[in-house]
Amino acid sequence: METTTNNSNFKSEEYFINMGPQHPATHGVLRLLLTIDGEIIKKVEPDLGYIHRSIEKMCERDSYQQIVHLTDRMDYLSSHINNEAVCLTVENALQIEVPDRVKVIRTIIGELTRIASHCLWWGVMGMDVGALTTYFYGFRDREMINDIFEETCGARLTMNYNIPGGLMFDIHPNFVKRVKDFIAHFKTKLPEYDTLLTGNVIFQKRTKGVGILTKEDAISFGASGPVGRASGYSCDVRKHHPYSALDRVTFNEALKTEGDTFARYQVRIQEMWESLSIIEQLIDNIPEGDYKVATNAVIKLPKGEYYQKVETARGELGVYIISTGTKNPYRVKFRSPGFSNLSLLSHIAVGGKIGDLVATMATLDIVVPDIDR
Amino acid sequence: MNHISLSITKNIHNWLFSIMPEGAASITEMVLIALVYLAIFAVAGLYLVLLERKVAAWFQLRLGPNRVGFKGLLQTMADALKLVSKELTGTDRADKFLYNLAPYFVIISSLMALAVFPFTKEFQAFDINIGIFFLIAISSIGVIGILLGGWSSNNKFALIGAMRSGVQTISYELSVGLSLLTMVLITGSLQLSEIVEVQKNGWLIVQGHIPAVIAFMIYMIAGTAETNRAPFDMVEAESELGAGFHTEYSGMKFAYFFLAEFINMFIIASIATTIFFGGWLSPFGVTESIPVLGVFWFLGKTLLIVFLMMWFRWTFPRLRIDQLLTLEWKYLLPLNLLNIVLMALIVWLNLTIQF
Amino acid sequence: MSYFSDIYKGIKTLLTGMSVTGKYFLNSRKGAITQQYPDNRDSLKMFDRFRGEVVMPHDENNEHRCTGCQKCELACPNGSIEIIWDRKVDPETGKKKKMIEKHIYHLGMCTMCGLCIEACPTDAIKWAQNFENSVYDRSYLTRVLNKPGSRLKPGVEE
């Protein structure tokens, strides 16, 4: 208590509690310093750095091909999209036009990643508000996607399937069939998610009107992804700056205006439907062609600064590379969605109960390695 | 049972009284009965844990424990063994005396409540004439243990859990009491054996029809809250408080809390069986001539209600603490009071359904 | 009246939720999604592309395809590959040639990124599907991929 919190802020009834780094609700090694008056939260201070691996510094040591595999380990639930971001940056800098086939495959796998991430989030969200069974139902559906990834990319989580210039290898012959199976399966399971959890009166009471984030706050805190969109802030990178094959599909940006926990929940559920529709539009017409274009074995970006943003399952991931023309970047900066989304927490959780904090945390959908990097 | 086992108990009774003076014999008899109950319910508690784990697994597309013993039947025994052999840890500057006392409050209160249940005709350790009152009184003692455990652990998470538990139990005690009171209006007696006798003309949930069903629903909600199980597990609220009041307990002391939770669940279900579903009576008096089968009916009905509580647990999200109180004071309590009036009217106008 | 309709609606949503879990409970016999892992070892087959560990295949004459070009060593982001090589006389041609002595692979440092296998010009190393890689001593995780006495397959050129 003496070390980190300003003692003069304490009133006699308030006390301090240390949530994390080992706590089930913080989803990783995140520490929250809570000042509580009974059950009511007066102050939340996130304390970061428990899983900082200095990925940005390691990127300065690595070649551009090697950077890609480090981004797997940031937001490990949308690793493919992270990889894609780095590859797009490098490809743009080198002015390589990747084949259409690569673009389509990248988009399909990216959207599958998004669904997998949201499945996991849905399960964990249910668990955080106390419905333990949702976890297993969410994981059941995520497992099918992971199998698709494993068959095509060779790994389930840290896939590293993208390389600058395309893909590491072509999709597996079973890929299309498996994806179609999954779509058919998931279309029957998503309505079940709604009957089990969304409609539940306890769940609605727990989430409606909790952790309200206004649109102004969302913009000023730099919220992105479902968190921003639930507050009515249209911030889908896929819509505003389409990359890969996202310019050739039609989908709706999931938008809500309430800005509360339930709105964030609904946005993610709707995003799963939208991702399914994107995959459906692309899966039947994957163009023939090469799966990569040849790049030099040693990639040297021209001198300059490059920025590329993509929409991960959590929001806007920006990759900023400064190159001095050597084979290593001079500086790499990742603008990770989790970091700015977490900064909201101390703003929106104050005044709620401990249970509200947990529910709010769950809908911010934090992946701590993404915050700490 | 009354032919076979009663003669056994009678023989033991006579034998004991023949070999020692009266006082010593009664004490020995009580100790023997206590030991039997302890043994039965330690095993019952362990198997309820196993049942919970299996049921949870089946709800969650899993297999559940299936390695230790035949189809995992010995799993919880092995767990108990492990817990016995574990080190008993504690926190610095904890109130050691209260800290060690707390688990016993919890386990003793739940074991005491078991004594009054008529498992079948005349198979009852303690047929007190204020049975329901005794049950309600005893079941409130457990919360003292939880409060003590949370308070003396010197852990703020445990303290929050314990305080929640206090609030919750005090509130929901009312609903449990009132919903049982509604049924007592029909029976006119608090004695459990008598309540079962009354139901020979039809189970109380049938006799009391609409108000009885409402009372049963209220009882189930409040009873689930009494046992601190999901969706009312604010006390443990694993995603909020870690493990709640028993965060700092380990080994056998933790096991006492754990076992008590399951025995409490069994007690709540047993009360429901006895009051609403005719206790050991078989449906339509099918096996009335064989009272031994009463145990089977009693356990069958109880386990069905236990299963219902497990179903709640593995389906519903947890309520928030203020919603928990809203539910009690704004919904259950007014409905309950209305329900009592309704039941009183029905009993007064003789509208109960009798067979 | 909304008080009572709220109660009714609330109970209805709870019951619909219970119907979902109840359905799974009744179908639990065929629906388990978990695997009985150590028991299903025989039937458990990983996908062909699964990245378990890096191996160097040898043919029946104890010949491998590694020329010692060190491209994998350069490609590896973590330094998990070390190649110890020497110039030796090729017994067939009689010329001096770069040959590997040891192709050392530190499994403990490997992040399974696959860049080494992408970089290999002669397909000398590939992924194995073995995933049971735990050992009691981490020195076991350092492996020499080329078998003792093995040599470069004739005809494999960089």
PDB file of N, CA and C in Angstrom, chain B residues 211-256:
ATOM      1  N   PRO B 211     -50.152 -21.885  -4.858  1.00  0.00           N
ATOM      2  CA  PRO B 211     -49.205 -21.275  -3.916  1.00  0.00           C
ATOM      3  C   PRO B 211     -48.051 -22.198  -3.566  1.00  0.00           C
ATOM      4  N   ALA B 212     -48.301 -23.498  -3.587  1.00  0.00           N
ATOM      5  CA  ALA B 212     -47.212 -24.420  -3.267  1.00  0.00           C
ATOM      6  C   ALA B 212     -46.146 -24.396  -4.356  1.00  0.00           C
ATOM      7  N   VAL B 213     -46.574 -24.311  -5.612  1.00  0.00           N
ATOM      8  CA  VAL B 213     -45.589 -24.249  -6.700  1.00  0.00           C
ATOM      9  C   VAL B 213     -44.793 -22.958  -6.601  1.00  0.00           C
ATOM     10  N   ILE B 214     -45.509 -21.869  -6.297  1.00  0.00           N
ATOM     11  CA  ILE B 214     -44.789 -20.592  -6.147  1.00  0.00           C
ATOM     12  C   ILE B 214     -43.815 -20.696  -4.984  1.00  0.00           C
ATOM     13  N   ALA B 215     -44.293 -21.283  -3.901  1.00  0.00           N
ATOM     14  CA  ALA B 215     -43.412 -21.417  -2.733  1.00  0.00           C
ATOM     15  C   ALA B 215     -42.208 -22.268  -3.074  1.00  0.00           C
ATOM     16  N   PHE B 216     -42.431 -23.321  -3.864  1.00  0.00           N
ATOM     17  CA  PHE B 216     -41.307 -24.177  -4.236  1.00  0.00           C
ATOM     18  C   PHE B 216     -40.289 -23.405  -5.067  1.00  0.00           C
ATOM     19  N   MET B 217     -40.795 -22.598  -6.027  1.00  0.00           N
ATOM     20  CA  MET B 217     -39.863 -21.828  -6.848  1.00  0.00           C
ATOM     21  C   MET B 217     -39.069 -20.852  -6.000  1.00  0.00           C
ATOM     22  N   ILE B 218     -39.779 -20.178  -5.101  1.00  0.00           N
ATOM     23  CA  ILE B 218     -39.069 -19.233  -4.232  1.00  0.00           C
ATOM     24  C   ILE B 218     -38.062 -19.988  -3.369  1.00  0.00           C
ATOM     25  N   TYR B 219     -38.503 -21.142  -2.882  1.00  0.00           N
ATOM     26  CA  TYR B 219     -37.612 -21.916  -2.030  1.00  0.00           C
ATOM     27  C   TYR B 219     -36.356 -22.337  -2.792  1.00  0.00           C
ATOM     28  N   MET B 220     -36.538 -22.772  -4.030  1.00  0.00           N
ATOM     29  CA  MET B 220     -35.368 -23.206  -4.807  1.00  0.00           C
ATOM     30  C   MET B 220     -34.400 -22.055  -5.028  1.00  0.00           C
ATOM     31  N   ILE B 221     -34.938 -20.876  -5.359  1.00  0.00           N
ATOM     32  CA  ILE B 221     -34.051 -19.716  -5.592  1.00  0.00           C
ATOM     33  C   ILE B 221     -33.325 -19.366  -4.303  1.00  0.00           C
ATOM     34  N   ALA B 222     -34.121 -19.240  -3.233  1.00  0.00           N
ATOM     35  CA  ALA B 222     -33.513 -18.834  -1.971  1.00  0.00           C
ATOM     36  C   ALA B 222     -32.581 -19.916  -1.445  1.00  0.00           C
ATOM     37  N   GLY B 223     -32.973 -21.175  -1.655  1.00  0.00           N
ATOM     38  CA  GLY B 223     -32.138 -22.263  -1.176  1.00  0.00           C
ATOM     39  C   GLY B 223     -30.809 -22.298  -1.895  1.00  0.00           C
ATOM     40  N   THR B 224     -30.840 -22.070  -3.208  1.00  0.00           N
ATOM     41  CA  THR B 224     -29.577 -22.010  -3.947  1.00  0.00           C
ATOM     42  C   THR B 224     -28.712 -20.877  -3.411  1.00  0.00           C
ATOM     43  N   ALA B 225     -29.363 -19.767  -3.095  1.00  0.00           N
ATOM     44  CA  ALA B 225     -28.603 -18.643  -2.548  1.00  0.00           C
ATOM     45  C   ALA B 225     -28.047 -18.997  -1.176  1.00  0.00           C
ATOM     46  N   GLU B 226     -28.812 -19.761  -0.388  1.00  0.00           N
ATOM     47  CA  GLU B 226     -28.350 -20.156   0.950  1.00  0.00           C
ATOM     48  C   GLU B 226     -27.080 -20.980   0.891  1.00  0.00           C
ATOM     49  N   THR B 227     -26.994 -21.827  -0.132  1.00  0.00           N
ATOM     50  CA  THR B 227     -25.814 -22.678  -0.228  1.00  0.00           C
ATOM     51  C   THR B 227     -24.641 -21.968  -0.880  1.00  0.00           C
ATOM     52  N   ASN B 228     -24.822 -20.709  -1.262  1.00  0.00           N
ATOM     53  CA  ASN B 228     -23.756 -19.942  -1.910  1.00  0.00           C
ATOM     54  C   ASN B 228     -23.287 -20.600  -3.200  1.00  0.00           C
ATOM     55  N   ARG B 229     -24.223 -21.146  -3.921  1.00  0.00           N
ATOM     56  CA  ARG B 229     -23.840 -21.745  -5.201  1.00  0.00           C
ATOM     57  C   ARG B 229     -24.241 -20.816  -6.329  1.00  0.00           C
ATOM     58  N   ALA B 230     -23.617 -21.016  -7.487  1.00  0.00           N
ATOM     59  CA  ALA B 230     -23.981 -20.216  -8.648  1.00  0.00           C
ATOM     60  C   ALA B 230     -25.454 -20.462  -8.935  1.00  0.00           C
ATOM     61  N   PRO B 231     -26.231 -19.506  -9.388  1.00  0.00           N
ATOM     62  CA  PRO B 231     -25.820 -18.141  -9.752  1.00  0.00           C
ATOM     63  C   PRO B 231     -25.697 -17.178  -8.577  1.00  0.00           C
ATOM     64  N   PHE B 232     -25.627 -17.682  -7.368  1.00  0.00           N
ATOM     65  CA  PHE B 232     -25.509 -16.784  -6.216  1.00  0.00           C
ATOM     66  C   PHE B 232     -24.159 -16.973  -5.528  1.00  0.00           C
ATOM     67  N   ASP B 233     -23.137 -17.340  -6.270  1.00  0.00           N
ATOM     68  CA  ASP B 233     -21.863 -17.631  -5.618  1.00  0.00           C
ATOM     69  C   ASP B 233     -21.001 -16.388  -5.477  1.00  0.00           C
ATOM     70  N   MET B 234     -21.645 -15.300  -5.113  1.00  0.00           N
ATOM     71  CA  MET B 234     -20.920 -14.054  -4.835  1.00  0.00           C
ATOM     72  C   MET B 234     -19.790 -14.279  -3.836  1.00  0.00           C
ATOM     73  N   VAL B 235     -20.018 -15.244  -2.933  1.00  0.00           N
ATOM     74  CA  VAL B 235     -19.062 -15.464  -1.858  1.00  0.00           C
ATOM     75  C   VAL B 235     -17.734 -15.946  -2.414  1.00  0.00           C
ATOM     76  N   GLU B 236     -17.820 -16.828  -3.385  1.00  0.00           N
ATOM     77  CA  GLU B 236     -16.590 -17.350  -3.956  1.00  0.00           C
ATOM     78  C   GLU B 236     -16.236 -16.626  -5.237  1.00  0.00           C
ATOM     79  N   ALA B 237     -17.233 -16.256  -6.000  1.00  0.00           N
ATOM     80  CA  ALA B 237     -17.097 -15.472  -7.230  1.00  0.00           C
ATOM     81  C   ALA B 237     -15.713 -15.535  -7.817  1.00  0.00           C
ATOM     82  N   GLU B 238     -15.385 -16.683  -8.321  1.00  0.00           N
ATOM     83  CA  GLU B 238     -14.026 -17.025  -8.705  1.00  0.00           C
ATOM     84  C   GLU B 238     -13.428 -15.996  -9.661  1.00  0.00           C
ATOM     85  N   SER B 239     -14.225 -15.403 -10.534  1.00  0.00           N
ATOM     86  CA  SER B 239     -13.615 -14.442 -11.443  1.00  0.00           C
ATOM     87  C   SER B 239     -13.479 -13.066 -10.800  1.00  0.00           C
ATOM     88  N   GLU B 240     -14.113 -12.862  -9.640  1.00  0.00           N
ATOM     89  CA  GLU B 240     -13.975 -11.565  -8.997  1.00  0.00           C
ATOM     90  C   GLU B 240     -13.022 -11.623  -7.807  1.00  0.00           C
ATOM     91  N   LEU B 241     -13.182 -12.653  -6.995  1.00  0.00           N
ATOM     92  CA  LEU B 241     -12.467 -12.675  -5.720  1.00  0.00           C
ATOM     93  C   LEU B 241     -11.459 -13.807  -5.620  1.00  0.00           C
ATOM     94  N   GLY B 242     -11.133 -14.446  -6.693  1.00  0.00           N
ATOM     95  CA  GLY B 242     -10.256 -15.604  -6.564  1.00  0.00           C
ATOM     96  C   GLY B 242     -11.052 -16.759  -6.001  1.00  0.00           C
ATOM     97  N   ALA B 243     -10.917 -17.040  -4.723  1.00  0.00           N
ATOM     98  CA  ALA B 243     -11.712 -18.110  -4.143  1.00  0.00           C
ATOM     99  C   ALA B 243     -12.608 -17.616  -3.020  1.00  0.00           C
ATOM    100  N   GLY B 244     -12.647 -16.306  -2.800  1.00  0.00           N
ATOM    101  CA  GLY B 244     -13.528 -15.794  -1.761  1.00  0.00           C
ATOM    102  C   GLY B 244     -13.046 -16.139  -0.370  1.00  0.00           C
ATOM    103  N   PHE B 245     -13.984 -16.488   0.504  1.00  0.00           N
ATOM    104  CA  PHE B 245     -13.637 -16.584   1.919  1.00  0.00           C
ATOM    105  C   PHE B 245     -12.635 -17.677   2.208  1.00  0.00           C
ATOM    106  N   HIS B 246     -12.569 -18.716   1.392  1.00  0.00           N
ATOM    107  CA  HIS B 246     -11.596 -19.770   1.709  1.00  0.00           C
ATOM    108  C   HIS B 246     -10.318 -19.656   0.898  1.00  0.00           C
ATOM    109  N   THR B 247      -9.997 -18.440   0.458  1.00  0.00           N
ATOM    110  CA  THR B 247      -8.758 -18.239  -0.297  1.00  0.00           C
ATOM    111  C   THR B 247      -7.541 -18.747   0.468  1.00  0.00           C
ATOM    112  N   GLU B 248      -7.517 -18.485   1.768  1.00  0.00           N
ATOM    113  CA  GLU B 248      -6.298 -18.747   2.526  1.00  0.00           C
ATOM    114  C   GLU B 248      -6.298 -20.116   3.191  1.00  0.00           C
ATOM    115  N   TYR B 249      -7.308 -20.921   2.919  1.00  0.00           N
ATOM    116  CA  TYR B 249      -7.355 -22.227   3.560  1.00  0.00           C
ATOM    117  C   TYR B 249      -6.757 -23.274   2.637  1.00  0.00           C
ATOM    118  N   SER B 250      -6.122 -24.249   3.249  1.00  0.00           N
ATOM    119  CA  SER B 250      -5.562 -25.316   2.425  1.00  0.00           C
ATOM    120  C   SER B 250      -5.849 -26.640   3.094  1.00  0.00           C
ATOM    121  N   GLY B 251      -5.524 -27.691   2.389  1.00  0.00           N
ATOM    122  CA  GLY B 251      -5.617 -29.027   2.961  1.00  0.00           C
ATOM    123  C   GLY B 251      -7.003 -29.356   3.473  1.00  0.00           C
ATOM    124  N   MET B 252      -7.034 -29.977   4.647  1.00  0.00           N
ATOM    125  CA  MET B 252      -8.300 -30.502   5.152  1.00  0.00           C
ATOM    126  C   MET B 252      -9.243 -29.384   5.559  1.00  0.00           C
ATOM    127  N   LYS B 253      -8.695 -28.242   5.968  1.00  0.00           N
ATOM    128  CA  LYS B 253      -9.579 -27.155   6.384  1.00  0.00           C
ATOM    129  C   LYS B 253     -10.354 -26.634   5.177  1.00  0.00           C
ATOM    130  N   PHE B 254      -9.674 -26.584   4.065  1.00  0.00           N
ATOM    131  CA  PHE B 254     -10.384 -26.226   2.833  1.00  0.00           C
ATOM    132  C   PHE B 254     -11.416 -27.283   2.494  1.00  0.00           C
ATOM    133  N   ALA B 255     -11.017 -28.540   2.696  1.00  0.00           N
ATOM    134  CA  ALA B 255     -11.923 -29.632   2.356  1.00  0.00           C
ATOM    135  C   ALA B 255     -13.202 -29.548   3.176  1.00  0.00           C
ATOM    136  N   TYR B 256     -13.103 -29.097   4.436  1.00  0.00           N
ATOM    137  CA  TYR B 256     -14.312 -28.950   5.256  1.00  0.00           C
ATOM    138  C   TYR B 256     -15.276 -27.962   4.615  1.00  0.00           C
TER     139      TYR B 256
END
